[in-house]
Amino acid sequence: MIKFITKRLLIAIPTLLIIIAFGFIMMRVAPGGPFTNERALPPEIERNIQEAYNLNKPLYEQFFIYIKNLSVGDFGPSFKYKDFTVNELIISGLPVSATLGLSSIIISLFLGSFLGIIAAVKRNTYFDYSVMSVSLVGICVPSFVMAPILSLFFGLYLGILPTSGWNGGSILNLILPITALSLPQIAVISRMMRASTIEVLNSNFIRTARSKGLKSSYIIRKHVIRASILPIIEYLAPASAGLMTGSIIVEQIFGLPGIGRYFVVGALQRDYTLVSGVMILYASLLIILILITDILRAYLDPRVKI
Amino acid sequence: MQSTQKNIKNNDLLLEVNNLNVFFNTTDGLIKAVNNINLSINKGECLGVVGESGSGKTQTFFSITGLLSNNGYCKGSAIFKGFDLISSSKKERMKYLGKSIGFIFQDPMTSLTPHMKIGDQLSEISIFHDNLTKKESLKRALEVLDIVKLPKSRNLITSYPHELSGGMKQRIMIAISLMCSPELIIADEPTTALDVTTQSEILNIFNDLKNQLGISIILISHNIGVIAETSDNIIVMKDGSIVENGSTYNVLTNPQDKYTKLLLSCIPPWLDV
Amino acid sequence: MRLLKKTDNLEMSYSLKGRSLWVDARRRLFQNKAAVISLFILIFISIISVFGPFFIQYGFSDTDWSSIYQPPSLENGHYLGTDGNGRDLLVRILHGGRLSLSIGVIATFVSVFIGVIYGTIAGFFGGKLDTFMMRVVEILYAMPYLIFVIILMVVFGRNIYFLFIAIGAVEWLTMARIVRGQTISLKEKEFIETSRALGQSNTLIIIKHIIPNLAGPIIVYITLMVPSVIILESFLSFLGLGVQEPLTSWGVLISEGSREMETAWWLLIFPGSFMVITLASLNFIGDGLRDAIDPKEY
Ligand SMILES: Nc1ncnc2c1ncn2[C@@H]1O[C@H](COP(=O)(O)OP(=O)(O)O)[C@@H](O)[C@H]1O
Ligand SMILES: [Mg+2]
């Protein structure tokens, strides 16, 4: 187990390094970036910048310094928010984004799998058809259409839910953003779970279980779910990536001060340090999620050796 | 021939199938896979069912045990000890399935749940039907593993299907069907996926089950040679219908149907019947 | 000479069998009502997007300060209303459709092109090369790729051609995986072995035998990829990182509409509906094609 995790982490390190290098190179080559000489600056300011970013040192040394800073969790100063470091911005947005992301992933996984299993067991009934139609809506209506429509309907038309703001994380303010964020994932997960459950239900080992005269509910609990949940486990990381990008939109539309909001503002203002900091943070999160996926898969499927 | 069957029928008839038809809804319309089948089996007897692949052997017995796939349905009756398996509700049928009737499938490689330990797959059945505790039923599992001649049974209990060979898996399948001391075992091509040595070992187990435990066996195969030795009676199926029906001796020595003769010509000559 | 003839037959029989497979698939597709209706809707939307603007009296960037925020009406010819600059919404939606649809198609082809080449090479040559190439895919899969696209757009400016390439370049991963799997299973087939025995070069085998046989999964995948590319483009445009004024796309229109929905709901609802209907049609066609090419009975 420990060996397995170590091995996985060893694979993760080059991945992270590639991402960091990408961010680093981007900052150096980007037009209008912090380190190109598009503007004529007074020499002393130029020198100050050079010193602050170690531009007078060779490139590889700059890279090492950058990585060294990152390894202690220092993303450097923001390029546009003069008085803030990237760390400060990320930390201020984290509670919002983490609340949104965690609740959405939990809701999507549980609700999606649950609906998918029931739809598969009751396939070709009205329950199945309605779950599948609703999930089709979730797939075809992207979050940036769904979110404004939700806020138009529940916020402006019915006036029962606030349409924007964080308000200290009050439940009422969270309902619409979480719904907009989770709906597409619930849709995808329930379809996936339905398809994989149907496949398992048609498999030979379920026929064996049925030939034993066992109760259906028992067969589903013991024999079906553990096999049919595997594709969902594989989907954990892509789903989280989807939520991360989705939250960029949702935070924007509902005016929530999360990391995604900073990312968009950073991108529009070409705040390279902020943007690459967010990218590295998200990539690290995804790498951890992939590790969790591998462990879960090995736990659920005894054929996988770890 | 008819009259001898009738005689035994009155003594201890176990299963009697009358006018069984099986249909499938497909995109090309309704298919009739089994056509008006009648058969019966007595206590302690072995009935052999032969026919080329696609002749409806499997679907006949799937329909009796309620294992047809979703697009299939059946008509007719299958009276097991006075109880009609076909017209009964699923709940009533479940009392017999796994308890009095065991089913063994063609493909042992995929017939066991990959993520469950062998011990659990054995014990769940008697926990459910016989209300045994987990501990009692594991003890029972060790007994049946002995019957199917699996050495070092204790280790097997904690292993997973992928750690076993095809022959071992098929023995586990037989062991599962034996857990609740059934009266009838339906074995659908139990040796087709196995190599020749394993094949004869498995057939020996069936012989023992019949002769020592008195369990009735329905042995299905596309190869008449496989079932000839164990069966008391044989039915021959083609295109969903029975084309020949009689005692093994009669069918083998004096086949009436052209198709049976063809099947017999495929038996290796050294087989002594 | 004789050998050559033999392969000719072989190829012919294979393509004959292939043809009847396609005939079957087409029959099954046309039996699928949802797919057929969707196909008509999609063709309709494409045609009106391309030709519609020629028949509308307003240009897509004609401003008219005397009629701003006009609700949809039949009388004044603004059938879907106007925006805050008095521009006709219908003609803007149709123009946006041109852009969204063509980005969907072009970027998809870029990604299919990369994915097919990458996947066949990995699958066909196998071994260490395959392991390495698939590891790369696995690593790229782990990346928050949309964030990559955003960064690429930031770095290289908001150029529409670059948008095609950036989207195509991140969407090829799944295609590569599918193609690799198919290639591996095709590689073992008899007709490939025969070609190999005849001394045909690897490139020839890949081009003549492998790639044509990938047509089924590729077609299915294209229909499922076009909608995701359209969403991606709209997503970027929504954030202000995609298509720029005076050009417009559905994403741009939805973005403007969502900012002004309190005063003019039609600015959000109509572009949104066009997009959602297109996405749903593509989804139905994709599902229909998948069931037609690889029928599974549930
Ligand atoms: N789910 C199904 N749908 C349609 N036809 C089926 C289905 N299952 C079996 N059949 C058809 O029923 C016939 C009998 O099959 P089967 O009983 O499995 O033959 P076998 O004698 O080889 O066991 C075959 O022709 C098969 O195509
Ligand atoms: Mg069969």
PDB file of C-alpha atoms and ligand atoms in Angstrom, chain B residues 53-54 56-59 106 188-189 220, ligand 2:
ATOM      1  CA  SER B  53     -25.800 -25.059 -30.116  1.00  0.00           C
ATOM      2  CA  GLY B  54     -28.786 -22.746 -30.593  1.00  0.00           C
ATOM      3  CA  GLY B  56     -32.918 -24.119 -27.293  1.00  0.00           C
ATOM      4  CA  LYS B  57     -31.471 -26.276 -24.506  1.00  0.00           C
ATOM      5  CA  THR B  58     -30.392 -23.392 -22.334  1.00  0.00           C
ATOM      6  CA  GLN B  59     -33.533 -21.312 -22.818  1.00  0.00           C
ATOM      7  CA  GLN B 106     -21.694 -23.034 -18.957  1.00  0.00           C
ATOM      8  CA  ASP B 188     -25.883 -26.432 -18.488  1.00  0.00           C
ATOM      9  CA  GLU B 189     -22.824 -27.517 -20.473  1.00  0.00           C
ATOM     10  CA  ILE B 220     -27.099 -30.480 -20.814  1.00  0.00           C
TER      11      ILE B 220
HETATM   12 MG    MG D   2     -26.590 -23.160 -24.243  1.00  0.00          MG
END
